[in-house]
Tab-separated table of C-alpha atoms and ligand atoms in Angstrom:
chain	number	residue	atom	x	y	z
F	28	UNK	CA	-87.106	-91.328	-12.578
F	29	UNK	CA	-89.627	-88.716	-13.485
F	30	UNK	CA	-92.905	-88.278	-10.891
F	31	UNK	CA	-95.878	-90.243	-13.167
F	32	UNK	CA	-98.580	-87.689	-13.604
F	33	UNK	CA	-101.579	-90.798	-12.596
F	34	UNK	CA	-99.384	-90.521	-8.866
F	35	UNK	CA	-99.672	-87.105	-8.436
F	36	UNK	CA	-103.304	-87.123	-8.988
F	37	UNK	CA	-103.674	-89.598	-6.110
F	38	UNK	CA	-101.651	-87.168	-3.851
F	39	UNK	CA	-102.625	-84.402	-0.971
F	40	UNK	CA	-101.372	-82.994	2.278
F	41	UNK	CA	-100.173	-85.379	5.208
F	42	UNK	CA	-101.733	-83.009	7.509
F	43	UNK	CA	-104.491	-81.411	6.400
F	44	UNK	CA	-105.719	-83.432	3.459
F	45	UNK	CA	-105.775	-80.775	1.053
F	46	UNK	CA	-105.254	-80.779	-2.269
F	47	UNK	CA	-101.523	-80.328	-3.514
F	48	UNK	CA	-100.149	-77.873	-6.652
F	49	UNK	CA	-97.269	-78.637	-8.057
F	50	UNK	CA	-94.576	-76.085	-8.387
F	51	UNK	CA	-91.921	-76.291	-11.082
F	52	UNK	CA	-88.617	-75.106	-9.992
F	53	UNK	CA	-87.268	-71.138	-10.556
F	54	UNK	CA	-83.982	-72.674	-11.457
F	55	UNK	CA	-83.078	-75.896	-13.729
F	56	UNK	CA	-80.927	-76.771	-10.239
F	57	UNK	CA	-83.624	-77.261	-7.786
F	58	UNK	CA	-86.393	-79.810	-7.047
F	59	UNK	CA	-89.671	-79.184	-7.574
F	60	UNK	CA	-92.307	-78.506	-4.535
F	61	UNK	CA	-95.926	-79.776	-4.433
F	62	UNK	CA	-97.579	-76.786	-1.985
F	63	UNK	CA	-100.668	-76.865	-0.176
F	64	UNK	CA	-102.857	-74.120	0.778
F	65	UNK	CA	-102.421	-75.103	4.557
F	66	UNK	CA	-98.811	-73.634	4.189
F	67	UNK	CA	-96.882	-76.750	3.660
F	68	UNK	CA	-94.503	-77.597	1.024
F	69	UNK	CA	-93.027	-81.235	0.123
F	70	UNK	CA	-90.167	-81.400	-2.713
F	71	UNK	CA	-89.785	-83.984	-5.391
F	72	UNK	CA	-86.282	-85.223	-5.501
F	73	UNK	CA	-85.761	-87.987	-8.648
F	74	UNK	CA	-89.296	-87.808	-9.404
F	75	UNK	CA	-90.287	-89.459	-5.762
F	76	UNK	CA	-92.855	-86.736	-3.316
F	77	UNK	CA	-90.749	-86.196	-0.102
F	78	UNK	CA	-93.448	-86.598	2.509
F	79	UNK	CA	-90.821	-86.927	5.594
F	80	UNK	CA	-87.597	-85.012	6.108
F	81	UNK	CA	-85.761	-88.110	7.655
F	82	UNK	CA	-85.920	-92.046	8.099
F	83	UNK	CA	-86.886	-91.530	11.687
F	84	UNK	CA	-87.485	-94.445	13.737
F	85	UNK	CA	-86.303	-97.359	10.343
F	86	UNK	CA	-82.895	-96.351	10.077
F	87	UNK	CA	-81.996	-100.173	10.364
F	88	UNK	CA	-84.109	-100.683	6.786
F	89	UNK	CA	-82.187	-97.944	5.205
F	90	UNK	CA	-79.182	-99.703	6.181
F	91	UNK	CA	-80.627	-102.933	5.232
F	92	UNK	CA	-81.938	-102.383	2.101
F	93	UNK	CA	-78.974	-100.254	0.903
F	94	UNK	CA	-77.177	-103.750	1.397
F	95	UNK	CA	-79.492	-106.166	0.037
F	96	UNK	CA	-80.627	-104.309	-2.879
F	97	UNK	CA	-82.334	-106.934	-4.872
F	98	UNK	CA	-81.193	-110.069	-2.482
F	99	UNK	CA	-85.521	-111.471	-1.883
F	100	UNK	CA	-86.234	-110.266	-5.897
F	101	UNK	CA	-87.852	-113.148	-7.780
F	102	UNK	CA	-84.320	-113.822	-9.893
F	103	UNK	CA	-82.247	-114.401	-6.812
F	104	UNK	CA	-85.113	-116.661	-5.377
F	105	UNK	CA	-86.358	-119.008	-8.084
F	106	UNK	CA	-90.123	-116.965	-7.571
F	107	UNK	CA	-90.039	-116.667	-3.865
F	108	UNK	CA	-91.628	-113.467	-3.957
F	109	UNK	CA	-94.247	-114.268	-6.250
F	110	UNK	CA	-95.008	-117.410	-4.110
F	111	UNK	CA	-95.078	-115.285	-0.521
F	112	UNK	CA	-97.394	-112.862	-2.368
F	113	UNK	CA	-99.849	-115.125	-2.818
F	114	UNK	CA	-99.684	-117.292	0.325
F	115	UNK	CA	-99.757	-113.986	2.395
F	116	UNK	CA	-103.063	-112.025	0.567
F	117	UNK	CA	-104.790	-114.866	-1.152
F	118	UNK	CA	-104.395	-113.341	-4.408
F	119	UNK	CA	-102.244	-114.216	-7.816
F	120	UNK	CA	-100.913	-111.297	-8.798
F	121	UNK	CA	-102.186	-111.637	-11.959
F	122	UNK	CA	-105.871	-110.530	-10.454
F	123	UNK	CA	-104.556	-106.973	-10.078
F	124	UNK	CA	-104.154	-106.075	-13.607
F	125	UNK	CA	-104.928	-102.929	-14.591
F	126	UNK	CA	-105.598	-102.037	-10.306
F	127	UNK	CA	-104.373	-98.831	-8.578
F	128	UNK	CA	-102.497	-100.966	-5.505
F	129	UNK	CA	-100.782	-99.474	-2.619
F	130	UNK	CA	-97.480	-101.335	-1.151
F	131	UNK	CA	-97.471	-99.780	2.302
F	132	UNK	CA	-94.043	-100.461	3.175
F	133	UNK	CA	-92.600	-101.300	0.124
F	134	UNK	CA	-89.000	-101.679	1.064
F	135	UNK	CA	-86.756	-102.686	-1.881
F	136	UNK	CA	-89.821	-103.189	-3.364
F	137	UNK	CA	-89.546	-107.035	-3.868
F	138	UNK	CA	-93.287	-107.283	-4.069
F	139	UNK	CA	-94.402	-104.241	-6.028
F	140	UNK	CA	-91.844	-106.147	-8.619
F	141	UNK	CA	-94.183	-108.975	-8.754
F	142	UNK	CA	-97.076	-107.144	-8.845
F	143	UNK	CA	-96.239	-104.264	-11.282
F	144	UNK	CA	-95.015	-106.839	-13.467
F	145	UNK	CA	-98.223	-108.519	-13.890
F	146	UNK	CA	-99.625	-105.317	-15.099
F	147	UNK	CA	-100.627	-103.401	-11.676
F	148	UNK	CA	-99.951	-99.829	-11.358
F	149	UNK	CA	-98.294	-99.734	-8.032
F	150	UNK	CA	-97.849	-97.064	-5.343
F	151	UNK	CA	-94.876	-97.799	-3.179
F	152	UNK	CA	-94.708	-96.310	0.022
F	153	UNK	CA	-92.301	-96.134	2.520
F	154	UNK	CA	-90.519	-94.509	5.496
F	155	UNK	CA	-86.933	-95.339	5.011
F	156	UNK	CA	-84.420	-94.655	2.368
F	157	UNK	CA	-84.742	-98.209	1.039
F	158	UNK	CA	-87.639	-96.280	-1.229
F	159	UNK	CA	-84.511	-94.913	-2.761
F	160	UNK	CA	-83.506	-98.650	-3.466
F	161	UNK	CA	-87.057	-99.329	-4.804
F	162	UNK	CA	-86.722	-96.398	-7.520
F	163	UNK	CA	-83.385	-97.600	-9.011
F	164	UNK	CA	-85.393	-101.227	-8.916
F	165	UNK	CA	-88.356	-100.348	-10.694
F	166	UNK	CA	-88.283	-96.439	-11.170
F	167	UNK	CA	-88.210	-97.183	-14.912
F	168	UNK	CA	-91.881	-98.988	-14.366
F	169	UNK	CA	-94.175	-96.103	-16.218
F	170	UNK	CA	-96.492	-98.202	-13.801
F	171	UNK	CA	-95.008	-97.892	-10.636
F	172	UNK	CA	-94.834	-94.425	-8.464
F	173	UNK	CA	-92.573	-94.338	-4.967
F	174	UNK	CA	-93.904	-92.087	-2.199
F	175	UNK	CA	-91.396	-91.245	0.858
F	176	UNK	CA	-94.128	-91.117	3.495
F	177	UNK	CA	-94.936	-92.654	6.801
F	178	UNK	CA	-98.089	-94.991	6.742
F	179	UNK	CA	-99.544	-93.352	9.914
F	180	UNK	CA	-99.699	-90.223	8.063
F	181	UNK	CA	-100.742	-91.434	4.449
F	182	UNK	CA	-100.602	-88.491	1.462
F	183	UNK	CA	-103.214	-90.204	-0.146
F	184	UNK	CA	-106.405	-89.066	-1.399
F	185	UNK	CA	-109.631	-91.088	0.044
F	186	UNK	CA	-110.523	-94.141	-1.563
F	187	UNK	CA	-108.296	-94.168	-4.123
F	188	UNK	CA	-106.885	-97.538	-3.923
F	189	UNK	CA	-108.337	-100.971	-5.426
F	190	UNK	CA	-105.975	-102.981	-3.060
F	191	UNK	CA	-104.044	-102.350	-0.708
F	192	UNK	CA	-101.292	-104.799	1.060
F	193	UNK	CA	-98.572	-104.643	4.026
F	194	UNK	CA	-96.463	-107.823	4.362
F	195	UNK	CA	-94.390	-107.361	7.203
F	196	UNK	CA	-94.750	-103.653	8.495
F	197	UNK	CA	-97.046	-102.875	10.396
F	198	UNK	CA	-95.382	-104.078	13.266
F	199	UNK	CA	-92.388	-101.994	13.194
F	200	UNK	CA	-94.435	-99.028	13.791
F	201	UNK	CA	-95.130	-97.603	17.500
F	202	UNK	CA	-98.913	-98.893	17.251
F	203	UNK	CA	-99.662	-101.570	14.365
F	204	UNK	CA	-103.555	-100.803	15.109
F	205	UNK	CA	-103.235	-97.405	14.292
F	206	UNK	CA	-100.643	-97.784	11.783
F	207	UNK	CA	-103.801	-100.263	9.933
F	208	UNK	CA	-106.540	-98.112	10.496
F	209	UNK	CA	-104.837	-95.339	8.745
F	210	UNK	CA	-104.901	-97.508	5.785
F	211	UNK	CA	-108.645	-98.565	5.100
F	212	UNK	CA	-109.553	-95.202	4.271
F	213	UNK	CA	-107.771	-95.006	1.399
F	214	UNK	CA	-109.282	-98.130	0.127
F	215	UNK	CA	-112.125	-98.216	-2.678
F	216	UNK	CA	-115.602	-99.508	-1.969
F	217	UNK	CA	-115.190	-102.619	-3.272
F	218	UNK	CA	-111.322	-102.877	-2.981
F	219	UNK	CA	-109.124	-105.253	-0.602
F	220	UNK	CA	-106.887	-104.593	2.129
F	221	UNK	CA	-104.189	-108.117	3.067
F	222	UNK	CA	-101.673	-107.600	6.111
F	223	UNK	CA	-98.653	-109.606	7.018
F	224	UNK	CA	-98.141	-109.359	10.694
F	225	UNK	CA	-95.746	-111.627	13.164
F	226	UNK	CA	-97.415	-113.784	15.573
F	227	UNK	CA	-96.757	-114.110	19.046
F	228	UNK	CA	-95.263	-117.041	19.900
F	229	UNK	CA	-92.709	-118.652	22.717
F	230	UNK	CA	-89.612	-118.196	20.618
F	231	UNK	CA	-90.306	-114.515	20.058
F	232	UNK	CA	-90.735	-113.900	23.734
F	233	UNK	CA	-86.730	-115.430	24.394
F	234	UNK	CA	-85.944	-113.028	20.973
F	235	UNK	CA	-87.805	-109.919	22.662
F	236	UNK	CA	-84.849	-110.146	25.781
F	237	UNK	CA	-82.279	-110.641	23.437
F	238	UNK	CA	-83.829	-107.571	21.536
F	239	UNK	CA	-83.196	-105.151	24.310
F	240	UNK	CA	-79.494	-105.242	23.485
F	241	UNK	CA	-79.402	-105.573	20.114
F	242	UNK	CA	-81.641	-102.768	19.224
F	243	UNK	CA	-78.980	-100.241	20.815
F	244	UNK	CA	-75.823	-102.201	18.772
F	245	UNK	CA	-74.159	-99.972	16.033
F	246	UNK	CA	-75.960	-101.593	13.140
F	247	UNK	CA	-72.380	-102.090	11.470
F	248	UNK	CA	-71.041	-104.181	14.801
F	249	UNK	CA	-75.010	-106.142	14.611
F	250	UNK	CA	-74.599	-107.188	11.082
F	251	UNK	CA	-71.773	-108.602	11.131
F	252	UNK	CA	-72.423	-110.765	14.888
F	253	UNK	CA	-75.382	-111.606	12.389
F	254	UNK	CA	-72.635	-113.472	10.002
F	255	UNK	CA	-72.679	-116.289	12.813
F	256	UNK	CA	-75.919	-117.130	11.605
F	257	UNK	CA	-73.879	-119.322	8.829
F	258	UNK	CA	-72.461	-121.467	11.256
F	259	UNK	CA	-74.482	-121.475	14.261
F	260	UNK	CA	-77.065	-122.973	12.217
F	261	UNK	CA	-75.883	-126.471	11.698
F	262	UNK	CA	-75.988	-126.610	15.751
F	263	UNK	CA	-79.489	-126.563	15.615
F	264	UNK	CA	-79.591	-129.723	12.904
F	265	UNK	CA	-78.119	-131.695	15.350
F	266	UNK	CA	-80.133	-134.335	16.804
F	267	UNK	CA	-82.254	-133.689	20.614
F	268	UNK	CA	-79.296	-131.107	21.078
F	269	UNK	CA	-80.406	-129.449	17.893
F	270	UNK	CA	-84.235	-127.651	18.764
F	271	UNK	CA	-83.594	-126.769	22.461
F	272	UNK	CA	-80.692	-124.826	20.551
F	273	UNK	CA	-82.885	-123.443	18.016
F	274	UNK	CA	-85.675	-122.629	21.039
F	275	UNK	CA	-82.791	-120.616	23.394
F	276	UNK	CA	-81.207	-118.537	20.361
F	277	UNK	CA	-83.377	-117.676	17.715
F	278	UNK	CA	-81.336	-117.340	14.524
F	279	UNK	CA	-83.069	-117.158	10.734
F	280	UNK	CA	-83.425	-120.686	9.700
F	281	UNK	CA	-82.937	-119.841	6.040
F	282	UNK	CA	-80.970	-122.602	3.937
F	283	UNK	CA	-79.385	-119.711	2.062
F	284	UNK	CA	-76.443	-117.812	3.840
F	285	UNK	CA	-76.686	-114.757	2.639
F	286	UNK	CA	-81.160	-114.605	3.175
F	287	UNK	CA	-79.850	-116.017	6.698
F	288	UNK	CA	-77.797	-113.421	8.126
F	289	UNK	CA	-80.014	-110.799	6.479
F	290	UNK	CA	-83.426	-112.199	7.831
F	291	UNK	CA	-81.488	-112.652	11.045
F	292	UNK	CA	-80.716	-108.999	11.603
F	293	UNK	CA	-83.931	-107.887	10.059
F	294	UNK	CA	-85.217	-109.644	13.360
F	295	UNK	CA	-82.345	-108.286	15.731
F	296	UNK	CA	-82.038	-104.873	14.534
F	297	UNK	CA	-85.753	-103.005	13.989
F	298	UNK	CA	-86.599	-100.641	17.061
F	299	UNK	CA	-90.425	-101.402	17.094
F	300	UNK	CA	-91.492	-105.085	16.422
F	301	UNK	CA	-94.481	-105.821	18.360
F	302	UNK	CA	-96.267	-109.486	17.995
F	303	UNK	CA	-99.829	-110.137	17.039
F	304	UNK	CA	-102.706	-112.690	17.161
F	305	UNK	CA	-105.605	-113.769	14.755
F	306	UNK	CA	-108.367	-112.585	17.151
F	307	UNK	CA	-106.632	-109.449	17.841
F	308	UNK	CA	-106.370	-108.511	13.943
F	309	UNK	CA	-109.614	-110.107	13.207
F	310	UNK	CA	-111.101	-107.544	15.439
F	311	UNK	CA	-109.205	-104.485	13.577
F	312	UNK	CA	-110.754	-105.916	10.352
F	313	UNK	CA	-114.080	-106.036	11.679
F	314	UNK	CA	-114.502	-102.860	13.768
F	315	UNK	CA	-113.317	-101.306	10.660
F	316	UNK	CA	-115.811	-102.163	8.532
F	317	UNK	CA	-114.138	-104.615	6.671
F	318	UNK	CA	-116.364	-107.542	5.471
F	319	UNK	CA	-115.500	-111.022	4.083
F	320	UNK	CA	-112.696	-111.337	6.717
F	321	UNK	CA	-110.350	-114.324	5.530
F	322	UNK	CA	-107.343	-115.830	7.309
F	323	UNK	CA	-104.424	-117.295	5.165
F	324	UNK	CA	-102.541	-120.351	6.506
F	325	UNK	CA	-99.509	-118.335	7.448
F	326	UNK	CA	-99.996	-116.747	10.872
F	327	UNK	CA	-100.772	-114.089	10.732
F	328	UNK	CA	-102.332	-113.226	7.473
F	329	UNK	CA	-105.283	-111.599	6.859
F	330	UNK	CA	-107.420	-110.222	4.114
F	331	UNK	CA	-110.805	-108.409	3.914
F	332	UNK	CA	-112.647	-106.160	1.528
F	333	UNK	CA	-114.349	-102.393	1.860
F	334	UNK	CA	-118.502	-103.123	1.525
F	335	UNK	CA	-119.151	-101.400	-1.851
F	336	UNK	CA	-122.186	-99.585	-0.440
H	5	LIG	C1	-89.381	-105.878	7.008
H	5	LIG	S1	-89.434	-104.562	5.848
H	5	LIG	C2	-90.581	-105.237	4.665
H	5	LIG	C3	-90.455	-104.624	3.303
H	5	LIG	C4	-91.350	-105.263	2.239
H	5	LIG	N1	-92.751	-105.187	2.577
H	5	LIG	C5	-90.931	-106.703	2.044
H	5	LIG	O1	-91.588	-107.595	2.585
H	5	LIG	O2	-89.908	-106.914	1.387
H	5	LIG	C6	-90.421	-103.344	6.680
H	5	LIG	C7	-90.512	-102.032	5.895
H	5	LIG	O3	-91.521	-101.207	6.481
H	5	LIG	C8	-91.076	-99.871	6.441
H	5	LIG	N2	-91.807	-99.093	7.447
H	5	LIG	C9	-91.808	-99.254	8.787
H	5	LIG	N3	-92.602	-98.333	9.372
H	5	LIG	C10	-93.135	-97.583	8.369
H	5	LIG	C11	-94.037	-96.491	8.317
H	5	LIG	N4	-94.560	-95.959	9.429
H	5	LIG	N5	-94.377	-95.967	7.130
H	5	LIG	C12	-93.869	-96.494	5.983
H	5	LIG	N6	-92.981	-97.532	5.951
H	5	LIG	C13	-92.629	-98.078	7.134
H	5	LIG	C14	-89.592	-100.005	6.738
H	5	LIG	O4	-88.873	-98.852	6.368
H	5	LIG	C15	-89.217	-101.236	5.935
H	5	LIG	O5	-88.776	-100.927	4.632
H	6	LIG	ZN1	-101.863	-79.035	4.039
């Protein structure tokens, strides 16, 4: 993959904001460097900006992702991505044509397929290696860039996004507040930000024990305890016996084996996963500045747009 020129335009400094040059490499063997005047230096390894020097605290998606490299992509899920796009911002995809869009967290990039495909030009973002799975997805895209970066630390210029959306991330960083507000700035006046979060509910609090021991398996002896997921299922489709089963051990509910034991240890296995409610994002949205606040059906979704003056 080569770095698109329209990304690096959109990039500066982590830390200081500044603007970035890019340096092309002494010899044919090395990477090139963007450098910034604050002393910093980030290389460009198969055309995607290296923002972080490790996959710090989502070492569980790199091992994920490297696994299920295309597993949740619209051809192994009859349009299941394209559907949970839309039930999860409120927009068809097909509204973002010809948009600058930022996938903050884009993981294998299951999403940024749907939308880049509909004619978006999509910034993927992420923390863990999976953006490594993302490029040899959709690296090809002339319309889609990949940024190795952490969200709480964006290298993006100031409103420089149309829209912006997170479906299922925030969460797994140390503070999902802060991990959001880091976002809006880089939105457009005008533009739209749309956030998956989980809600907090009674089943999550019985997962949240469980999740104190599962967080510290090897991930290697976690995914495959997640295999029982195929079996242990049916229990819970038996009758009165069957949801005080499902209530006592949470387990992906998935009709598909394979989606089952992966959504299962994408629950079991992140270190951070902290639980939300509508009034507590609702607020975020609103002491942000965000206007025409809208909640999807799907707890807990929500979408809101940057005042254009
Ligand atoms: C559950 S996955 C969701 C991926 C994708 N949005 C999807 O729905 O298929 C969560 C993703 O968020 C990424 N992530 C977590 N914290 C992050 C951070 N601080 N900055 C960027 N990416 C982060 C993880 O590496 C992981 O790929
Ligand atoms: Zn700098």
């Amino acid at each position: 993959m080569n770095l698109p020129s329209w990304l690096a335009d959109l990039l500066v400094c982590p830390f200081c904001g500044g603007d970035l040059r890019l340096q092309s490499p002494s010899e044919p063997a090395r990477d090139p460097v963007f450098v910034c005047s604050c002393g910093r230096s980030f290389p460009v390894r198969e055309g995607v900006p290296r923002f972080v020097e490790s996959d710090a605290y989502v070492s569980s998606f790199s091992f994920e992702w490297d696994i299920h490299r295309r597993t949740q992509f619209d051809e192994n899920t009859a349009g299941a991505s394209t559907r949970r796009f839309v039930e999860v911002t409120g927009v068809r995809p097909e509204e973002l044509h010809s948009q600058t869009v930022l996938d903050a967290g884009v993981g294998t990039g299951r999403f940024a397929d749907v939308v880049s495909s509909r004619g978006a030009r999509v910034v993927g973002l992420d923390l863990s290696y999976a953006v490594d799975v993302a490029r040899e997805n959709m690296g090809h895209r002339e319309n889609v860039g990949l940024v190795h970066g952490d969200i709480c630390a964006p290298p993006f210029r100031p409103e420089c996004f149309d829209f912006i959306y997170s479906i299922g991330v925030l969460h797994h960083t140390p503070d999902a507040e802060r991990a959001f507000r880091s976002l809006v700035p880089l939105l457009k006046r005008g533009g739209s930000i749309a956030v998956y979060l989980y809600p907090r509910d009674a089943s999550s609090r019985i997962s949240d024990v469980y999740r104190r021991f599962t967080v510290r398996l090897p991930k290697r002896l976690l995914y495959l305890l997640c295999h029982l997921a195929g079996p242990l299922y049916y229990l819970g489709e038996i009758p009165v016996a069957g949801p005080v089963f499902r209530f006592v051990m949470p387990i992906s509910r998935h009709p598909k084996w394979r989606l089952r034991v992966l959504d299962t240890f994408d629950w079991y296995s992140p270190r951070y996963q902290s639980k939300h409610t509508y009034p507590e994002v609702f607020r975020w949205f609103r002491t942000s500045g965000l206007a025409d606040v809208e909640l999807m059906d799907i707890p807990v979704c929500v979408r809101g747009r940057k005042p254009a003056a």
